[in-house]
Structures are given as structure tokens and as C-alpha cells.
XYZ file of C-alpha atoms in Angstrom:
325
model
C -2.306 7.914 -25.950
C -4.892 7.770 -23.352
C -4.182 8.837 -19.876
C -6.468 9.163 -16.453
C -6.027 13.094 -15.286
C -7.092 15.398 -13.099
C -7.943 18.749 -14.920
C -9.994 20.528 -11.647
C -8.907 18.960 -8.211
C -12.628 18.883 -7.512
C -12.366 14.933 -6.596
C -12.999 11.772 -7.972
C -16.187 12.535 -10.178
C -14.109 15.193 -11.906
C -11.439 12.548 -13.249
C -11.190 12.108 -16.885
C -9.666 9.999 -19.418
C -7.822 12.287 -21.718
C -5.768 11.973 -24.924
C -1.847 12.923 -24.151
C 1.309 12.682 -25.823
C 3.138 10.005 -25.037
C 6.449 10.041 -22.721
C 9.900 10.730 -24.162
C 12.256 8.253 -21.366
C 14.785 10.219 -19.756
C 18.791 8.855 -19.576
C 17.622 6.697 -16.507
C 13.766 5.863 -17.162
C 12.555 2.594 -18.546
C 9.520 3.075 -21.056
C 6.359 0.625 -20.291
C 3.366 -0.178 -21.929
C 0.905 -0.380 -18.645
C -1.486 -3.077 -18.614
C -2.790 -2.643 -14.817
C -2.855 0.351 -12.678
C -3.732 -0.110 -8.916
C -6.044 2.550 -7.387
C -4.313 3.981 -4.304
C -5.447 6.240 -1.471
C -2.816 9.117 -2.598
C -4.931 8.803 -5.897
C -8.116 9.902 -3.861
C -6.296 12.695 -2.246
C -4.707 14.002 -5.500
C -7.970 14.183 -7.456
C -9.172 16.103 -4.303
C -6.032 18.311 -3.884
C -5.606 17.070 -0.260
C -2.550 15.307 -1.082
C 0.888 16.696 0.065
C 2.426 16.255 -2.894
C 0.123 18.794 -5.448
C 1.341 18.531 -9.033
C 0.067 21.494 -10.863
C -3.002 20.352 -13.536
C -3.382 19.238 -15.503
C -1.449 16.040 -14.014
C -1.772 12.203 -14.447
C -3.124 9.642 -11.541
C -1.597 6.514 -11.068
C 0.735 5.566 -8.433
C 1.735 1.672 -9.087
C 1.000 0.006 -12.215
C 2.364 -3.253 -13.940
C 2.867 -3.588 -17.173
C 6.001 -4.372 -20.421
C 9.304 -2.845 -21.374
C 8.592 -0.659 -24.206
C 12.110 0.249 -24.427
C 14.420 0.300 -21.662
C 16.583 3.247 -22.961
C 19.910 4.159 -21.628
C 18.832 1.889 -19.075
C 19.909 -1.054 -20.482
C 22.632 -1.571 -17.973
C 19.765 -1.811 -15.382
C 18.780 -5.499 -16.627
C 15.629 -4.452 -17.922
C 15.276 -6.057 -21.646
C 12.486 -4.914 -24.275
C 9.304 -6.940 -23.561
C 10.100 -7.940 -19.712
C 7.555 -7.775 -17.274
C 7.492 -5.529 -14.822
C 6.178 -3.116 -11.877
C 6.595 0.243 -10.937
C 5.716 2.930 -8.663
C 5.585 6.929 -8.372
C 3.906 9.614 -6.740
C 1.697 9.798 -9.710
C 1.536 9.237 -13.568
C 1.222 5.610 -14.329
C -2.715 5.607 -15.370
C -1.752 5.763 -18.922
C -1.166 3.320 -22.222
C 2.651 4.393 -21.646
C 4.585 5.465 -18.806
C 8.565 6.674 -18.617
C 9.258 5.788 -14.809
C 12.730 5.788 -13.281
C 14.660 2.317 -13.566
C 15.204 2.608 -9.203
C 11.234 2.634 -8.947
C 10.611 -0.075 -11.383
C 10.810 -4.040 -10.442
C 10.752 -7.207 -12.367
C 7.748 -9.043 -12.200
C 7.895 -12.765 -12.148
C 6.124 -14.864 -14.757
C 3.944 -16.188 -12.100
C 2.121 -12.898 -10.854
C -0.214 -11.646 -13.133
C -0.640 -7.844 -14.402
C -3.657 -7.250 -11.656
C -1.389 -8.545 -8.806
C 1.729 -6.815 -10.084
C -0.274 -3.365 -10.248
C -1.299 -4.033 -6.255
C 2.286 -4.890 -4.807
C 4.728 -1.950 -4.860
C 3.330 0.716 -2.835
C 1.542 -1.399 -0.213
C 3.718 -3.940 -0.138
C 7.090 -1.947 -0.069
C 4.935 0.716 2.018
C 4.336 -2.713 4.505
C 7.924 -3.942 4.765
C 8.905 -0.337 5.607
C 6.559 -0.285 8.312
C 6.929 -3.464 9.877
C 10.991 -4.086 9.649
C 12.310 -0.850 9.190
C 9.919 0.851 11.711
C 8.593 -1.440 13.818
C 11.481 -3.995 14.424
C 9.367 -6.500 14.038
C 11.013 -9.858 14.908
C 10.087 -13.652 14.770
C 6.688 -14.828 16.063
C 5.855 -11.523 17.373
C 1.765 -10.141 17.139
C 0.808 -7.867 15.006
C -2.670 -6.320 14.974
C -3.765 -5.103 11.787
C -7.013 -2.471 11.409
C -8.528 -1.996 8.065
C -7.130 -5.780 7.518
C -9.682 -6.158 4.729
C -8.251 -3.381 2.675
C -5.048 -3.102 0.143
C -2.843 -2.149 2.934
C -4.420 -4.445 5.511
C -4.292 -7.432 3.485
C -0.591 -6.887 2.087
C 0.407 -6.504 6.021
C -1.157 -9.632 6.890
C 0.735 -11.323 4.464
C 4.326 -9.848 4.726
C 3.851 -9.983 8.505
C 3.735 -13.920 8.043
C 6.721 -13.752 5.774
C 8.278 -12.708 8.776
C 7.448 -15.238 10.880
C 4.787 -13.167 13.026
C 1.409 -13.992 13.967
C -0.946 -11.583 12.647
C -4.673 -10.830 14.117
C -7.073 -8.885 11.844
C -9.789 -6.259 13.005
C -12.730 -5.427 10.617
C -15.987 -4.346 10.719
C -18.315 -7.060 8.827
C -18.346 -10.407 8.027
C -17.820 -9.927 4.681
C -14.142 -8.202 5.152
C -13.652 -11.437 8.286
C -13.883 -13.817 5.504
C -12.181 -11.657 3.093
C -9.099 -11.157 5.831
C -8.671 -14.779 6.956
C -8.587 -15.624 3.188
C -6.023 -13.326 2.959
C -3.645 -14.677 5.498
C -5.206 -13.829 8.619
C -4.491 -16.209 11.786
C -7.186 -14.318 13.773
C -10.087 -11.997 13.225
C -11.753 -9.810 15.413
C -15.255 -7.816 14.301
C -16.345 -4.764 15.690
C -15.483 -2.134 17.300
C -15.013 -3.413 20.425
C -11.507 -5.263 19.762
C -9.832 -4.691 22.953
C -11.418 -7.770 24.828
C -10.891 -10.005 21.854
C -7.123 -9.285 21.790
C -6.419 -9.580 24.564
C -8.180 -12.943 25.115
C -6.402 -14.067 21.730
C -3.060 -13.034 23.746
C -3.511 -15.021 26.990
C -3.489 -11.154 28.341
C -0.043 -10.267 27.236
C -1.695 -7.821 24.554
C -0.080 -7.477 20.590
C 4.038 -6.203 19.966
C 2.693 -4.475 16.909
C -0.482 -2.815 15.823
C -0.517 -1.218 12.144
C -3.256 1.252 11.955
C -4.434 3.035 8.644
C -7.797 4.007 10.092
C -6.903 5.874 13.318
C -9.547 8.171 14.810
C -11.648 6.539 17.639
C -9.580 2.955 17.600
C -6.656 4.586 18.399
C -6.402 4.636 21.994
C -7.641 1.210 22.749
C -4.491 0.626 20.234
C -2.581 1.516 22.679
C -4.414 0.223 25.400
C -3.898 -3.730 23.694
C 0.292 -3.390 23.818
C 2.194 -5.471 25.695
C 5.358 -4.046 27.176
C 7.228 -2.758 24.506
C 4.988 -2.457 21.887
C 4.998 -0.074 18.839
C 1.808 1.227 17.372
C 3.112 2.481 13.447
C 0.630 5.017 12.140
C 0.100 4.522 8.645
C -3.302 6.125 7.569
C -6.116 8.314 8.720
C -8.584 6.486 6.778
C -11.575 6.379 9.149
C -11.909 10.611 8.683
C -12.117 11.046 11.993
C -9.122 13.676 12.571
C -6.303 13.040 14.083
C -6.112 11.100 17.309
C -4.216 12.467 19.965
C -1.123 10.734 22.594
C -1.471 10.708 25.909
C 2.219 10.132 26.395
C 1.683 8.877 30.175
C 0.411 5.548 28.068
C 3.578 5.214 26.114
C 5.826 5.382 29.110
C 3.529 2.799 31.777
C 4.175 0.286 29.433
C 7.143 1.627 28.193
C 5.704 1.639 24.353
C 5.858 3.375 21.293
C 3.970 5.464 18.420
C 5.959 5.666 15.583
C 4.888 7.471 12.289
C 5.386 5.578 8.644
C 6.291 7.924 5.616
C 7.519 5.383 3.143
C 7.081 7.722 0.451
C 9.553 10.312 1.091
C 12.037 7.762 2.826
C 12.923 5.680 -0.088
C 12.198 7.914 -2.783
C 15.495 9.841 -1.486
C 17.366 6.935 -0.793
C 18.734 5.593 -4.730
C 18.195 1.990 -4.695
C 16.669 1.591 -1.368
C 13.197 0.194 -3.236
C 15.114 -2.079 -4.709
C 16.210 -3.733 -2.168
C 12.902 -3.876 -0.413
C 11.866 -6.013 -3.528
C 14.396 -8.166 -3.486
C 13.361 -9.115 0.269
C 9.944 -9.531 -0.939
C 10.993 -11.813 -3.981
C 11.068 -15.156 -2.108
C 7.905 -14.448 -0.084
C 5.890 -13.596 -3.504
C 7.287 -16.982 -4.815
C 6.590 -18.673 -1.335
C 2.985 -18.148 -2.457
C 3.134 -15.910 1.369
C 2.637 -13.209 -0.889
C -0.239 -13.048 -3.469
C -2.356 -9.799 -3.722
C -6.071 -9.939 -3.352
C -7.947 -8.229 -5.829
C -11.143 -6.872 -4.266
C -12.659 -5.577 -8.296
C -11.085 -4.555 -11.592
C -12.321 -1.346 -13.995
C -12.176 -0.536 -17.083
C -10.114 2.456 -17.982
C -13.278 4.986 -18.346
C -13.943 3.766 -14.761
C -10.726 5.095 -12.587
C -13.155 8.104 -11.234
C -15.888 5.263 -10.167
C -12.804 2.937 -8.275
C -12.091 6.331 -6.291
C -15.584 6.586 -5.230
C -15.472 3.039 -4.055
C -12.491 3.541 -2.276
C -13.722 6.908 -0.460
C -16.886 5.149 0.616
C -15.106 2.100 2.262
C -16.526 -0.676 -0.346
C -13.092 -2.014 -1.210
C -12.249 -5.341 -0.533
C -8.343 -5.639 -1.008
C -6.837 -4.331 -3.728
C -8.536 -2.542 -7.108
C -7.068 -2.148 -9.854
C -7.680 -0.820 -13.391
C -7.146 -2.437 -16.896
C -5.661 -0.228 -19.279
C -6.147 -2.598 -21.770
């Protein structure tokens, strides 16, 4: 079968689409036949080697992907019948025709959401919920500010932060991503830079509860700066590539506020059965219509390396995804 790898970690132009074997399932995997894989900033890293997870190479890419039950195995007690649709996530290996994933780390996917969308919900989406309920406390029609809001994460935090009954205000950079935001779910949008002002005009001065920030560097402390008493900035991302922004921790405690890291990864991954509970708290937003992932551009399968480079230069809109087939 064919499978996206990464034989050199030399980055995205070195990924190639190799011939495999295919997976054996283990006594509690669930084989799938993977229509859509979503291209992921993890992916980036691991084709680079800057990821903190480093399988040794040669190694498959592909950390969600949607797709059909091939054959669920052993775990048939799990629910999961030959051809149901479904959704799945792991630190890597789902860019191929056929992937055994563990029966914790792979959802149902209703009738409803198609292959593209399924491939562009579990890790941003799960990643999301983590962040704003588990880490942020988030509570009813609170204010979140969301940077990169035009991107995979951005977008699926707009839209679970409304399933939650909060207010959500989205900072990009052009008017392209505005639209693309407010489209998404946004109930404000702020361009630029320059946010502070904005906010805090859009907040009758009390400033935001939440801010989720993938892009850190220089929009970091005026982050800070647009809390209002109590309010948690959750650091999710570096993706601006500015380094890493520093605390001044006299901030946190004038306003009595917080910075609070996200690592959704290694939380639920150790945590049997934890992911499968975040997915059945997402299941009535996703058939709310709340939830419904954008997708910014699809790929063909000889293309994965080319949907890296897109990501890496900051010309994704939402969520891409590849076709396997």
C-alpha cells in the first residue's frame, strides 16, 4: 500500500509517497481504510525532526485521518462494525491507504460529516476542548480571544468556544483570514497587529477571560495586557517563529491572572478513554451544526510535502487535508 514517509528528516520537500506493507491490527486496534488525512503542525515538525516525539525513519506522517472499518479485530466489543465510519488520531502514521490505530483513539463519525471534515476534527478539536474546559475553566458567556483564528486551530476554537456558550473575538492579519474567521464562527474580528485597543473597546474596557494563543512571540504580552481580572492566557503554539516569549510574573499577579500551558497530546494519550469522552462532549455540538470544520484546500496524495510547505509559510486558511483516494 501507499504511505506518506519521512526517509531523511530534512523537511517537507524531502517527504515521499512510498510503497509499505500494510498493518497487521493488534488485540485492541481497529483496521481502517483512510480516505482523508488532515495536515497538522506536528506533521511539519516531524518531517523536520523538530518534533518531540522523533520516531526513528523511516516513519509514516499523519496525525488525524478519517476514513472505514476495514476490520475491527478483537475490537469488536468496542462497537466498531466492518464498514463504519470513522476518525482517528495518533502521534503519527495515518497518511496511508490503511492504518491499524488503537480503538481509544478512534471515534465514530456521523453520516453527516464528510471524510474532509472528519480528517480536521480530532486533534484540533479534542486539542480545543482540552484547552478551553479542562485548562482554562472556561464558563458561560465568558470572552475568549483567539490569535491565528483563521487557521485549523483558530477556527475549531472559535467554534467549540460557542458550543460553550462564550463569546469569541478573532485576531488575524488580512482581510482574507477576517472573512474567513467570521465565516467560521467568529462574533468579532480584529486585524492587525495592533489588537489591544480593539479589545478592549469590544469589552467596554473590562478586557477578554480567555485568550488562546498558537502564535506567541511579539503578541504575547499585549495578551496579557487585554485580561480582565482573572483571566487565563493558555499557550498552545509557537507558530509565529519568533522564540519563546517570556512572563513578567508582576503582570500575572496585578490582575491576579494566569498563563497556563496546553499539552493535550501527552495528557490524554495516558489517560485510557479520556479521548473518548472528549468526543462524546463534542457529539451534540458537531450535530448542532456549532461544529463544522472549514477546509481551507485539499491535495492529492503525491501532494502531502506541498500542504507542509503551505502550512510553514502561513497560506492556510482553516483546515487542509489530503485525499488518499
Amino acid at each position: 500500500m501507499k504511505a506518506v514517509q519521512v526517509v531523511t528528516p530534512t523537511g517537507p520537500a524531502d517527504v515521499v509517497v512510498r510503497e509499505v506493507d500494510a498493518p497487521t491490527p493488534g488485540p485492541h486496534d481497529v483496521l481502517v481504510e483512510v480516505h482523508s488525512v488532515g495536515v497538522s503542525f506536528p506533521d511539519l515538525l516531524l518531517s523536520r525532526g523538530e518534533y518531540q516525539f522523533k520516531p526513528e525513519p523511516p516513519f509514516t506522517l499523519g496525525v488525524d485521518f478519517a476514513g472505514v472499518v476495514l476490520d475491527p479485530g478483537a475490537a469488536e466489543s468496542s462497537g466498531f462494525q466492518v464498514g463504519q465510519r470513522v476518525a482517528g488520531v495518533n502521534l503519527h502514521g495515518g497518511a496511508a491507504e490503511q492504518v491499524a490505530n488503537p480503538v481509544i483513539f478512534t471515534f465514530p463519525l456521523p453520516d453527516e460529516v464528510s471524510y474532509d471534515e472528519g480528517a480536521a476534527l480530532p486533534m484540533n478539536y479534542l486539542t480545543v476542548l482540552f484547552a478551553l474546559e479542562e485548562r482554562g475553566g472556561l464558563r458561560d458567556r465568558e470572552t475568549v480571544l483567539v490569535h491565528g483564528a483563521a487557521g485549523g486551530v483558530g477556527t475549531a476554537t472559535l467554534q467549540v468556544a460557542k458550543g460553550l456558550g462564550a463569546r469569541t473575538i478573532a485576531v488575524v492579519s488580512t482581510q482574507e483570514k477576517a472573512d474567513f474567521a467570521r465565516a467560521a464562527g467568529a462574533d468579532e474580528v480584529v486585524i492587525g497587529p495592533d489588537f489591544r485597543d480593539a479589545v478592549k473597546e469590544l469589552t467596554g474596557g473590562k478586557g477578554v477571560d480567555v485568550v488562546l494563543d498558537v502564535v506567541g512571540g511579539d503578541a504575547f504580552t499585549d495578551s496579557l495586557r487585554c485580561l480582565a481580572e482573572k483571566g487565563r492566557v493558555l499557550v498552545v503554539g509557537f507558530a509565529a517563529g519568533q522564540g519563546i516569549p517570556q512572563v513578567k510574573v508582576n503582570r500575572l499577579l496585578l490582575g491576579n491572572t494566569d498563563v497556563r500551558g496546553v499539552g493535550w497530546g501527552a495528557y490524554a494519550m495516558t489517560r485510557p478513554g479520556y479521548m473518548q469522552k472528549q468526543w462524546h462532549r463534542l457529539a451534540p455540538m458537531i450535530e448542532a451544526g456549532v461544529i463544522k470544520p472549514p477546509i481551507g484546500a485539499t491535495y492529492d496524495l503525491a501532494d502531502f510535502g506541498a500542504a507542509l510547505v503551505d502550512l510553514a509559510e502561513r497560506r492556510t486558511l482553516g483546515k487542509s487535508v489530503v485525499r488518499m483516494r
